[in-house]
C-alpha positions as MATLAB code, in Angstrom:
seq = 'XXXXXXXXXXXXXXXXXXXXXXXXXXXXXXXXXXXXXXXXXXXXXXXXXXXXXXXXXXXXXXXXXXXXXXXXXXXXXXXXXXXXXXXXXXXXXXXXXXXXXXXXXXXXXXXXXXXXXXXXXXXXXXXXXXXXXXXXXXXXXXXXXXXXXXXXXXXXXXXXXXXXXXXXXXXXXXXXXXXXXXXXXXXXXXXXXXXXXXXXXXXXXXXXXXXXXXXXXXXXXXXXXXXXXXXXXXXXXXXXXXXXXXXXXXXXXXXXXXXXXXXXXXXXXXXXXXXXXXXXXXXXXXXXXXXXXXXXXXXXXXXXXXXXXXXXXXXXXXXXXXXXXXXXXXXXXXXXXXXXXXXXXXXXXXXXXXXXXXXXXXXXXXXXXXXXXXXXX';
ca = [
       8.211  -10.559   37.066;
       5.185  -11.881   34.641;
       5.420  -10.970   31.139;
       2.594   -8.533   31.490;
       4.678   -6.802   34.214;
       7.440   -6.486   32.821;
       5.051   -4.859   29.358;
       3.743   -2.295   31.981;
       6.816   -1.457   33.489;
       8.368   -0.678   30.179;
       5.341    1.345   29.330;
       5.525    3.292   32.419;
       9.248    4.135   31.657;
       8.102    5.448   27.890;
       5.462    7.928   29.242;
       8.434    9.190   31.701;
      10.602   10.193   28.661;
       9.491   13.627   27.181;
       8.257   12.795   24.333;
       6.117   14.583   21.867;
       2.441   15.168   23.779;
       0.520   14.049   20.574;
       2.930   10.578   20.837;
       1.785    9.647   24.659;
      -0.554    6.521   24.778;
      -0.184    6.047   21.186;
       0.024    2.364   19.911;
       2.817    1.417   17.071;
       1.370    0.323   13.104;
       1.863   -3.116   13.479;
       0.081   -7.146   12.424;
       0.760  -10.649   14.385;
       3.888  -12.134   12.904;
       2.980  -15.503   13.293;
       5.009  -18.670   11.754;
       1.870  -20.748   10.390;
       0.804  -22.337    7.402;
      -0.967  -20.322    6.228;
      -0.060  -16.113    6.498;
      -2.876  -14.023    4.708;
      -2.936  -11.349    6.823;
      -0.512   -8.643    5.394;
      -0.822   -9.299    1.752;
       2.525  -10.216    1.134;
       2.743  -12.212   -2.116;
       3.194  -15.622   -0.772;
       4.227  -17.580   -4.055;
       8.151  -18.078   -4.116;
      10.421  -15.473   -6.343;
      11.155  -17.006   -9.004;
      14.543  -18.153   -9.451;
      15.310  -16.330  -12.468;
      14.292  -13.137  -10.220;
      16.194  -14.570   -7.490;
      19.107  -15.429   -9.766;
      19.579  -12.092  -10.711;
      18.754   -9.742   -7.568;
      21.995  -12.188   -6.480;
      24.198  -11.529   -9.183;
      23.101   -7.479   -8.838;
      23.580   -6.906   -5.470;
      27.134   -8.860   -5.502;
      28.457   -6.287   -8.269;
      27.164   -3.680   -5.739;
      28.789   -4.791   -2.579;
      31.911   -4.451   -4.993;
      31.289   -0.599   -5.038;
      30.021   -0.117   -1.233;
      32.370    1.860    0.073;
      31.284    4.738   -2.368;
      27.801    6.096   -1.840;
      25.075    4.912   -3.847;
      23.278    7.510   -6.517;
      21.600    9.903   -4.605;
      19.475   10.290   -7.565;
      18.872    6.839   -8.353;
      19.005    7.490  -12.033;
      18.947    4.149  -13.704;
      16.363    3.093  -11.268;
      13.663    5.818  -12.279;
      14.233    5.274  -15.610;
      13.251    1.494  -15.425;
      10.284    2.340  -13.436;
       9.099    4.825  -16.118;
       9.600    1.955  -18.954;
       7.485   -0.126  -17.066;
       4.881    1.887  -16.353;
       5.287    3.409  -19.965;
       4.296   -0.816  -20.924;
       1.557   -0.910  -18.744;
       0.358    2.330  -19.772;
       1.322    3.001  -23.754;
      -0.840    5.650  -24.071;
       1.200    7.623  -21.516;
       4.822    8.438  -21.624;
       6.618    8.400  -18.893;
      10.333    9.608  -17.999;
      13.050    9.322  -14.803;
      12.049   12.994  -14.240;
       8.252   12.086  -13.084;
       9.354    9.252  -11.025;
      10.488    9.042   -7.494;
      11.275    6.456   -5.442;
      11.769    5.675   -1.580;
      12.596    3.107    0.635;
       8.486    1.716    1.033;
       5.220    3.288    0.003;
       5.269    4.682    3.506;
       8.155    6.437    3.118;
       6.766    8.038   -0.279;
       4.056    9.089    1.855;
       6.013   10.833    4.281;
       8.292   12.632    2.061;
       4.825   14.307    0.254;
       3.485   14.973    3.343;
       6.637   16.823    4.586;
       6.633   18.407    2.078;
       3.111   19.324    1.216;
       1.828   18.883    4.391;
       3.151   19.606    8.119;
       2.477   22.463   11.267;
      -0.749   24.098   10.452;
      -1.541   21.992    7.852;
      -4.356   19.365    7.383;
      -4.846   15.738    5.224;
      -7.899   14.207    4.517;
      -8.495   10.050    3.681;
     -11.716    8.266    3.856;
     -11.888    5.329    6.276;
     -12.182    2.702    6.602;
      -9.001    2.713    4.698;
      -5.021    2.066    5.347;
      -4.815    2.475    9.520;
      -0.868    4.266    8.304;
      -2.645    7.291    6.881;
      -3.272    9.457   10.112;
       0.106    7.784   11.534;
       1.762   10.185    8.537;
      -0.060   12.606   10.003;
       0.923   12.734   13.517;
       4.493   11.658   12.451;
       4.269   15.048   10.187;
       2.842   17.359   12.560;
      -0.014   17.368   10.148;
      -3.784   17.684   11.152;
      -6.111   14.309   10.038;
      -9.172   14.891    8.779;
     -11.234   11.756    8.294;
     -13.863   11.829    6.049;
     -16.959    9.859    5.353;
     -17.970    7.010    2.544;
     -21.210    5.511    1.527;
     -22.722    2.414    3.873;
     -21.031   -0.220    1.398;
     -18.068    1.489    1.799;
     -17.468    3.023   -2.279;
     -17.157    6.720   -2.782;
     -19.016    9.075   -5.691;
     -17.450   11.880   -7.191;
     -20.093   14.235   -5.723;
     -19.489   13.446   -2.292;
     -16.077   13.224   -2.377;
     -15.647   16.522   -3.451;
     -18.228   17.652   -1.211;
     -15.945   17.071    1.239;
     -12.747   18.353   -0.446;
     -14.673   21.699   -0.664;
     -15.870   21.651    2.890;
     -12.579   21.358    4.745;
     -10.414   22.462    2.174;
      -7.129   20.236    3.327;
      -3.422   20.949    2.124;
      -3.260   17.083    1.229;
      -5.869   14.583   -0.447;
      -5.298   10.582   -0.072;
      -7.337    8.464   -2.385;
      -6.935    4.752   -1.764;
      -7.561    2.813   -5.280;
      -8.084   -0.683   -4.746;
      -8.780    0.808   -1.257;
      -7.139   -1.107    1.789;
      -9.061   -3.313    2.993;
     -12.104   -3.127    1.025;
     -10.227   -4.130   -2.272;
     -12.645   -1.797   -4.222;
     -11.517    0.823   -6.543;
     -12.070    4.125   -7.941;
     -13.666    5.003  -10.862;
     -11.630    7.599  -12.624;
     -14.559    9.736  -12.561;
     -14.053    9.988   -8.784;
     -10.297   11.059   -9.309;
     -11.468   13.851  -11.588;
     -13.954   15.166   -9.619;
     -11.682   15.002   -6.293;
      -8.917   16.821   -8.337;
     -11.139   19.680   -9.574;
     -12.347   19.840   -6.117;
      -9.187   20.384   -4.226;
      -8.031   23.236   -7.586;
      -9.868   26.040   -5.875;
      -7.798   25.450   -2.393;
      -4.301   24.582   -4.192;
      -4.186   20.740   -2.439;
      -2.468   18.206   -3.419;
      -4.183   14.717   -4.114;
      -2.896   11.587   -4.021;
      -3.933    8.250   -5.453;
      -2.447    5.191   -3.531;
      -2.317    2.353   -5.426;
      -0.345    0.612   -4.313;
      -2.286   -2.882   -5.150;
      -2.837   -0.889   -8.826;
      -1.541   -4.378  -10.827;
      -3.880   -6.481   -9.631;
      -7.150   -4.467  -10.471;
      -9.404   -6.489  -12.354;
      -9.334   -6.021  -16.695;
     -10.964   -2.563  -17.561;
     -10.444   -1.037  -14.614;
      -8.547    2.167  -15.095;
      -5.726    3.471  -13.677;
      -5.366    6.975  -11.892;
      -1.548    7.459  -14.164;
      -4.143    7.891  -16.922;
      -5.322   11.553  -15.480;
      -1.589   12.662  -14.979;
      -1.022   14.456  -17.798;
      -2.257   18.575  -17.143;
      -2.570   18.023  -13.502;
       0.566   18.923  -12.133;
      -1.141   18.251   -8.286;
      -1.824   14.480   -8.790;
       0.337   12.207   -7.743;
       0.002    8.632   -8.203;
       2.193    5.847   -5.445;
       2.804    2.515   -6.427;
       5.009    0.139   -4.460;
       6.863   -3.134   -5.202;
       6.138   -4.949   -1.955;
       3.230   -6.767   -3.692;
       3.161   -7.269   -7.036;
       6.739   -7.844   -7.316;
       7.162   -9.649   -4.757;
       9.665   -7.122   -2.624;
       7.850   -7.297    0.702;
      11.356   -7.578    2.095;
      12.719   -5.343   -0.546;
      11.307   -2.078    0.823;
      10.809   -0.168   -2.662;
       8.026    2.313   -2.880;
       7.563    4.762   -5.860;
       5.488    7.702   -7.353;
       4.956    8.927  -10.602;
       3.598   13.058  -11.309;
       4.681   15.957  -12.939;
       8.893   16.683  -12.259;
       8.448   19.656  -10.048;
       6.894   17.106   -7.623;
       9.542   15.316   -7.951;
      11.611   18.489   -7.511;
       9.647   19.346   -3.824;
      10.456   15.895   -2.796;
      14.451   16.339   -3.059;
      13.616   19.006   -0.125;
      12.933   17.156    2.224;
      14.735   13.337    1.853;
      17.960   12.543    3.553;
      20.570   12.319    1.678;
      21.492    8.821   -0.369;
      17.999    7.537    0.979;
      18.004    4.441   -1.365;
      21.261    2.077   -0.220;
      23.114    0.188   -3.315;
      21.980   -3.002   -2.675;
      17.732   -1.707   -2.886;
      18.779    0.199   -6.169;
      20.476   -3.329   -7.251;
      17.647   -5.329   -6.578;
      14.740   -3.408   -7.909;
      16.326   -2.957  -11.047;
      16.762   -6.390  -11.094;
      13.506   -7.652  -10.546;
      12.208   -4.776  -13.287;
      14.366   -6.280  -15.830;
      12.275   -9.337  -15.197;
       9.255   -8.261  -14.384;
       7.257  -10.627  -17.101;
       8.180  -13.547  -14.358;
       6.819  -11.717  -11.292;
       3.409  -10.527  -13.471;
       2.822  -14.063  -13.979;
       2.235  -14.349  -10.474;
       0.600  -11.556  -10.157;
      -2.252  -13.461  -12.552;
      -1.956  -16.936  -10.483;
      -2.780  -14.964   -7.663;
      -5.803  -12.762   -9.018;
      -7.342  -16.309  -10.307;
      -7.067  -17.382   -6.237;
      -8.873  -14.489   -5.503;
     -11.367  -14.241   -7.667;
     -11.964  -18.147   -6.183;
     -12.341  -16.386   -3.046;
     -14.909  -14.030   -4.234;
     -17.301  -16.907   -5.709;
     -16.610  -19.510   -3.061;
     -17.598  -17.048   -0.150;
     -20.733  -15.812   -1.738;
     -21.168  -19.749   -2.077;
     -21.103  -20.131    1.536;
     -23.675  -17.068    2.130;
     -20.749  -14.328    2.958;
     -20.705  -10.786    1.827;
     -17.211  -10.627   -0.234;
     -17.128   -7.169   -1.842;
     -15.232   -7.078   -5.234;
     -12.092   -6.949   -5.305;
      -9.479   -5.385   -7.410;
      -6.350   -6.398   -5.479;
      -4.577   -9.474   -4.256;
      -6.920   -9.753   -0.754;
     -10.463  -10.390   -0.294;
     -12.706   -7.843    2.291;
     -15.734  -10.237    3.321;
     -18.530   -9.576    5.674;
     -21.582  -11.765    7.057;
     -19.621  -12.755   10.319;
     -22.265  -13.513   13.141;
     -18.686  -13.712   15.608;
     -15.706  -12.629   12.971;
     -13.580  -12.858   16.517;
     -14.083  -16.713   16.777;
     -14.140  -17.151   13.174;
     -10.264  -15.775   13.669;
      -9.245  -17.680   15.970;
     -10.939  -21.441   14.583;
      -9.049  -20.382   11.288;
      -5.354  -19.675   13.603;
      -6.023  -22.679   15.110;
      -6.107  -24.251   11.578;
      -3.102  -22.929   10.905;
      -3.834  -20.044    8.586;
      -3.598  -16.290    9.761;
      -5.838  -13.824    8.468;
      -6.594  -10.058    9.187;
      -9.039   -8.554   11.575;
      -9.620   -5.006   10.014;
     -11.582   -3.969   13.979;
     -15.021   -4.114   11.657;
     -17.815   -5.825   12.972;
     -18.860   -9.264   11.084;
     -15.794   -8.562    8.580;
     -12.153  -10.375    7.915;
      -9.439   -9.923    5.215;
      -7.602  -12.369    3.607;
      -4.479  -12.046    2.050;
      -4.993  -14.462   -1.701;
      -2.411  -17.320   -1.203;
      -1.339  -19.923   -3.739;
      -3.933  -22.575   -4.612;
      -2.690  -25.054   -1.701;
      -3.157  -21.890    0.896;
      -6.361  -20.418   -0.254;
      -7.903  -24.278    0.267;
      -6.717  -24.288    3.718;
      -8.402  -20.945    4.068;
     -11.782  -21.810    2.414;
     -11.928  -25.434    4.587;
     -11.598  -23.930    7.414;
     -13.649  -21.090    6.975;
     -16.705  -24.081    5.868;
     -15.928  -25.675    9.250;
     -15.757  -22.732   11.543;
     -19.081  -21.905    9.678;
     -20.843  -25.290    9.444;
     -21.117  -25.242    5.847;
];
């Protein structure tokens, strides 16, 4: 049996289970996991932990496996209250505390826990593609209707229309993307505000993703700014990128406590093992080390920006650690001449557009080489 017979027959054996009708013929989130040189396609961070970080996620998570026959704590105390210091730094004007914090094993699974709880049967949530493809997956995996609604031809969004459209369908749950995923643009705050207001006169909830928020570029605000009287906002951050913690899974939120309080409905119990509560703390406690990568890798792509509008390319701006860049007579080919270089990048399914993931200095020239000779330039 080929391999694409033995794909079929499996597939044939899934739609014979009875599973959920709104499940049949659907396709899994997923991105090619390829070992190459270069892998910019799921904007990991690709500079190494440093071994400070590394040192002491080791020396963390050893004290923990001490204590792993207990379970870990359910609340995740010390945990929240590290994550509110260090927002607290990057935000002095704001205080925050372990009671507007939550956290979860991924951004995704943040997601899903406000969805099942503000969302679900007979319910509706509205993003704005093209945006992150795991939005209407929450959804469906919520039982939750997706309502996708429109941006302008360069792919921003302006307060008016936005809440245009809040007022117009009137969903249970709001998802703004800021950088958005994968343009890389982000929201002004006026946008937020107007979106909020908007979605007051139907009771919804609105979210702010950002879960690229530390690598916006300087002056650009943050949507944590806007949290204080509007006890419906709820801002995601995650520790996948910035922090390096890909492999970590460590998503988080930050809103007023009886969010936080709607949330505990609906988790399982003990969601957060030990050994992620041991290693997030960790790499908090030396977060100056991972933010100095975070800079080394918004210089790479800001190099991307100017070096693709070089080449005659349409890179919008970017505030977060990838670059969204159009002008692609083939963006298909382009693809695969850059695999066959050895560097991996991400076709978004928009005509004449990539996304690349911004690498360390040694990757990103691999990238922008190739890119010159698949182009001619």
């Amino acid at each position: 049996m080929t391999d694409a017979q033995s794909s079929n027959a499996r597939a044939d054996r899934l739609a014979a289970l009875p599973i959920r009708e709104e499940l049949k013929g659907q396709q899994p989130y997923g991105a090619p996991q390829l070992t190459v040189r270069a892998m910019l396609n799921v904007n990991e961070t690709t500079h190494e932990v440093p071994a400070d970080v590394v040192d002491a996620i080791t020396k963390e998570v050893r004290v923990a496996a001490a204590q792993m026959n207990r379970y870990p704590d359910r609340e995740f105390t010390v945990l929240r209250e590290k994550l509110a210091d260090f927002l607290s730094r990057d935000l002095p004007q704001a205080h925050f505390t372990a009671e507007h914090i939550w956290a979860a094993n991924g951004s995704n699974e943040i997601m899903q826990h406000l969805l099942q709880a503000f969302a679900g049967p007979g319910r509706s949530v509205m993003a704005f593609p093209p945006t992150y493809s795991m939005y209407p997956l929450y959804a469906r995996g919520t039982y939750s209707d997706y309502i996708p609604g429109t941006r302008n031809e360069d792919y921003t969004q302006s307060a008016e229309d936005v809440a245009a459209q809040i007022r117009e369908h009137r969903p249970n749950v709001v998802i703004l993307t800021s950088p958005n995923n994968p343009t890389g643009t982000a929201l002004d705050l006026d946008v937020v505000r107007a979106a909020y207001e908007a979605a007051a006169e139907s009771a919804t909830i609105v979210i702010v993703d950002e879960a690229y928020g530390e690598f916006r570029q300087p002056g650009v605000a943050s949507a944590l700014e806007l949290l204080e009287g509007r006890p419906r906002l709820v801002v995601t951050r995650t520790m996948s990128k910035a922090f390096a913690m890909a492999g970590g899974r460590l998503g988080y939120l930050a809103a007023a406590p009886e969010i936080t309080d709607a949330l505990r409905l609906v988790r399982l119990p003990y969601h957060l093992s030990i050994y992620t509560q041991a290693a997030a703390c960790a790499a908090l406690d030396h977060a100056e080390s991972l933010m100095a990568n975070v800079e080394k890798i918004k210089v790479q792509r800001d190099r991307i920006v100017e070096e693709l509008t070089a080449m005659g390319l349409a890179p919008s701006p970017s505030d977060a650690n990838f670059v969204f860049f159009g002008g692609l007579e083939d963006e298909k080919a382009v693809w695969r001449h850059l695999l066959d270089d050895g560097v991996l990048v991400r076709d978004v399914g928009i005509a004449g557009h990539l996304r690349v993931t911004a690498g360390t200095e040694e990757e990103t020239t691999l990238f922008l080489d190739s890119l010159r000779r698949s182009l001619g330039r």
